[in-house]
Short mmCIF file of C-alpha atoms in Angstrom, two decimals:
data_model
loop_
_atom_site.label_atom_id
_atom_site.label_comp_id
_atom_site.label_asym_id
_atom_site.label_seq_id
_atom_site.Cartn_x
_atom_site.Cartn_y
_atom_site.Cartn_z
CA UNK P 16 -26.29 -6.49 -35.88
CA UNK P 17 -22.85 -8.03 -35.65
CA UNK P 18 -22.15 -8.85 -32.68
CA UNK P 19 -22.03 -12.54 -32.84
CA UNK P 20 -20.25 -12.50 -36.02
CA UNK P 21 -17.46 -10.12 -34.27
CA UNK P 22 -17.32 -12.99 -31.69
CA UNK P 23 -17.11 -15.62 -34.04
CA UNK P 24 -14.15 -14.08 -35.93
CA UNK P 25 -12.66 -13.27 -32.64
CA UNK P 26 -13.06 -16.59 -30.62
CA UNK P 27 -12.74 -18.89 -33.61
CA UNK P 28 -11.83 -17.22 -36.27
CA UNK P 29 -15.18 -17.59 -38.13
CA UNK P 30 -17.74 -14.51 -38.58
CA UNK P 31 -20.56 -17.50 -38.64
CA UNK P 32 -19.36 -19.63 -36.08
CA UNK P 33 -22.22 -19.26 -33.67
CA UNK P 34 -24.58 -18.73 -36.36
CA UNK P 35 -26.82 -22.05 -37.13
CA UNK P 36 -27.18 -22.10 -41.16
CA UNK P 37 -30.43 -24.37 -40.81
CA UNK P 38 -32.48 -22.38 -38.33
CA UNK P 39 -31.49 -18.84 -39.47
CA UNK P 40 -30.61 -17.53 -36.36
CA UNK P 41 -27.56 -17.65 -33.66
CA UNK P 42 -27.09 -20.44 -31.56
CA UNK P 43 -27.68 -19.88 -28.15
CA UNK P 44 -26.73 -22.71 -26.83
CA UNK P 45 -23.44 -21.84 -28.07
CA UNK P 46 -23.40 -18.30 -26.88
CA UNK P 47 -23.48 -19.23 -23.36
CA UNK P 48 -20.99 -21.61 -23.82
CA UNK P 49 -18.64 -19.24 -25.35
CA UNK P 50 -19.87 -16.78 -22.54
CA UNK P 51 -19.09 -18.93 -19.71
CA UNK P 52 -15.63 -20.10 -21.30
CA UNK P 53 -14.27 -16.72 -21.58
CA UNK P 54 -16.09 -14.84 -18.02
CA UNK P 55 -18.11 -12.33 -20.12
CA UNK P 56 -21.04 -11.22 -19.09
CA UNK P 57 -23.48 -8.93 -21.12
CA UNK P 58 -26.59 -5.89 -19.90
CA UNK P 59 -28.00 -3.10 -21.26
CA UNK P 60 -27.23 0.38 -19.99
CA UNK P 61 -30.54 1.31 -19.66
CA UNK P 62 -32.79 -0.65 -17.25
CA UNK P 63 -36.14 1.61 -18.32
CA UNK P 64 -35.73 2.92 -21.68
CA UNK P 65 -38.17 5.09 -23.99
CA UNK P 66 -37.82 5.01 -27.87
CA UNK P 67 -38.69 8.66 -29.09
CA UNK P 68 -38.83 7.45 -32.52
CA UNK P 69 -40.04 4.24 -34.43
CA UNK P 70 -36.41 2.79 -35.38
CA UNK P 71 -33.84 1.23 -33.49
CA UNK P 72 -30.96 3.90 -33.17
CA UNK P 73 -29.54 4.86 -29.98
CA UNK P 74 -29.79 8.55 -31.08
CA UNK P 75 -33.36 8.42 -30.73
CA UNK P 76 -33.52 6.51 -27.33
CA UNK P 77 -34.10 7.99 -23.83
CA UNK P 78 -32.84 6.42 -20.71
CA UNK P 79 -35.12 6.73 -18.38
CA UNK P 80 -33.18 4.78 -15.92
CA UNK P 81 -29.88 3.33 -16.09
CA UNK P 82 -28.61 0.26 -15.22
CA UNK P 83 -27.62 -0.42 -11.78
CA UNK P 84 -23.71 -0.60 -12.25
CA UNK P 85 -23.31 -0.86 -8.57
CA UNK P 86 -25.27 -3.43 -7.97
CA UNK P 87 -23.65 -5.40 -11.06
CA UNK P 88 -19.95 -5.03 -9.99
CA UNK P 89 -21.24 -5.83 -6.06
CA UNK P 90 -21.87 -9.21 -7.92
CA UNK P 91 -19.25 -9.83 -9.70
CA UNK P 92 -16.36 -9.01 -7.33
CA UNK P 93 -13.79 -9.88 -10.07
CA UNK P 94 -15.02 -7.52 -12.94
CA UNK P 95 -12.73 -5.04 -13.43
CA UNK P 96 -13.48 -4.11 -17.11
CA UNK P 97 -16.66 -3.10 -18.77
CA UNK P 98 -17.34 -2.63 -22.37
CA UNK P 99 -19.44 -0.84 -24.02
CA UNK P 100 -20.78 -0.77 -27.41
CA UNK P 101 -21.61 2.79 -29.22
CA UNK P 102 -22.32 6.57 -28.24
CA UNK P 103 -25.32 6.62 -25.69
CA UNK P 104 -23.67 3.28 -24.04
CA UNK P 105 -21.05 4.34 -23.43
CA UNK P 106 -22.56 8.27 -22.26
CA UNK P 107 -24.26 5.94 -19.80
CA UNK P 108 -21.72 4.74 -18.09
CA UNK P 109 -18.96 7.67 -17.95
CA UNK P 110 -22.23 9.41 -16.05
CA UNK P 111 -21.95 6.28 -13.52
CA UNK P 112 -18.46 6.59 -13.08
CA UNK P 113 -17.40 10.03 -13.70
CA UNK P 114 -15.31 9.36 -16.04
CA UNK P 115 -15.29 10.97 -19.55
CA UNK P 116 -16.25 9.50 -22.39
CA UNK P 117 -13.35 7.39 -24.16
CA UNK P 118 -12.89 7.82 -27.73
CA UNK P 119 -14.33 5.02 -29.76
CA UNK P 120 -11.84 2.24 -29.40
CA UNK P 121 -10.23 3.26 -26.58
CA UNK P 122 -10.20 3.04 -22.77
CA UNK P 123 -10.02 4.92 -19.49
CA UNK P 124 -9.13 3.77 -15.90
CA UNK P 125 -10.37 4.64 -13.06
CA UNK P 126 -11.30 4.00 -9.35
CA UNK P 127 -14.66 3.39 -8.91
CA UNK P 128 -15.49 4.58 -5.97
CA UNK P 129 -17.97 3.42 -4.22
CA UNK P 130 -16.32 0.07 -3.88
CA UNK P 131 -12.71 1.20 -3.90
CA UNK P 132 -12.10 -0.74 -7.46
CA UNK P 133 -10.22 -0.48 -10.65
CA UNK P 134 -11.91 -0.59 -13.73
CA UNK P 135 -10.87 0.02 -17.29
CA UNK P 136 -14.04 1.26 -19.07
CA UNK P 137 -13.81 0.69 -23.12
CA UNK P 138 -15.70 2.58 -25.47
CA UNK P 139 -16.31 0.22 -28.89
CA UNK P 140 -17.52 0.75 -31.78
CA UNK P 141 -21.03 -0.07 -32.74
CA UNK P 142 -21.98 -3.42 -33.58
CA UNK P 143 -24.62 -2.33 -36.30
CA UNK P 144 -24.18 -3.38 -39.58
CA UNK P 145 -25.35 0.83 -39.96
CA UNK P 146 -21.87 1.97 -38.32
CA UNK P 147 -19.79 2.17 -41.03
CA UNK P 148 -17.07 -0.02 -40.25
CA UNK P 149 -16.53 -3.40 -41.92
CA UNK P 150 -16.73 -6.08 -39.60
CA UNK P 151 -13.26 -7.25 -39.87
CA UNK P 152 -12.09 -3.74 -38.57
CA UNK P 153 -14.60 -4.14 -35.70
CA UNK P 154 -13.30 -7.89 -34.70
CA UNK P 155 -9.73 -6.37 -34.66
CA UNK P 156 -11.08 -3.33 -32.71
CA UNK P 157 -12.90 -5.83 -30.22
CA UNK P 158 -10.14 -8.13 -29.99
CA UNK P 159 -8.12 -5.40 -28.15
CA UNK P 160 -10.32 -5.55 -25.46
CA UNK P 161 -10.00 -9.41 -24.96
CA UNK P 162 -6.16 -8.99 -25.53
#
């Protein structure tokens, strides 16, 4: 998955900027760092999930539950954007909101409702290195939404 190295390229201009060459892995000690710095906060979209096939694609995954957007935004009286990354995300939370389904990329705005609040809700691409996008055209994609 890419979704560090989009972050990297984005935040400081390096695809392996949060990656740690001597463990092999991301750094997450960095993550939150870069979290905190920049007010993002990250959840699934599905609180109980059911794979209907041994692989990891989205296409294959039931949502059994979704997350509790409400109780999210109730938190976080500031948030007025949410991302999300790929098809069924993104499905997820236009059901939530009643909103449709933005093309990938793209936004829509709405009211949500329930709490009388503006949100822009982005639709981006997929962060797996399976979506056929290189990750340069993803980074510039995702740096729209920090824009």
């Amino acid at each position: 998955n890419d979704f560090w190295r989009i972050m990297g390229q984005i935040f400081y201009g390096d695809p392996l900027a949060l990656y740690d060459s001597e463990k092999k892995e991301f750094d997450l000690s960095e993550i939150k760092v870069l979290l905190r710095r920049e007010g993002i906060a990250m959840s699934d979209t599905g609180h109980k999930v059911r794979r209907l096939r041994d692989n990891a694609s989205d296409k294959f995954l039931e949502i059994v539950e979704p997350v509790n957007l409400h109780g999210l935004l109730e938190d976080m009286p500031g948030c007025s954007v949410v991302a999300t990354t790929g098809e069924k995300a993104a499905s997820v939370v236009a059901g939530i909101t009643d909103t449709v389904v933005p093309k990938t990329g793209e936004y829509v705005d709405t009211i949500y409702k329930p709490l009388n609040r503006s949100l822009r809700i982005w639709r981006m691409p997929s962060t797996s290195r399976a979506y056929p996008l290189p990750l340069l055209e993803k980074a510039a994609m995702y740096q729209r939404l920090f824009a």
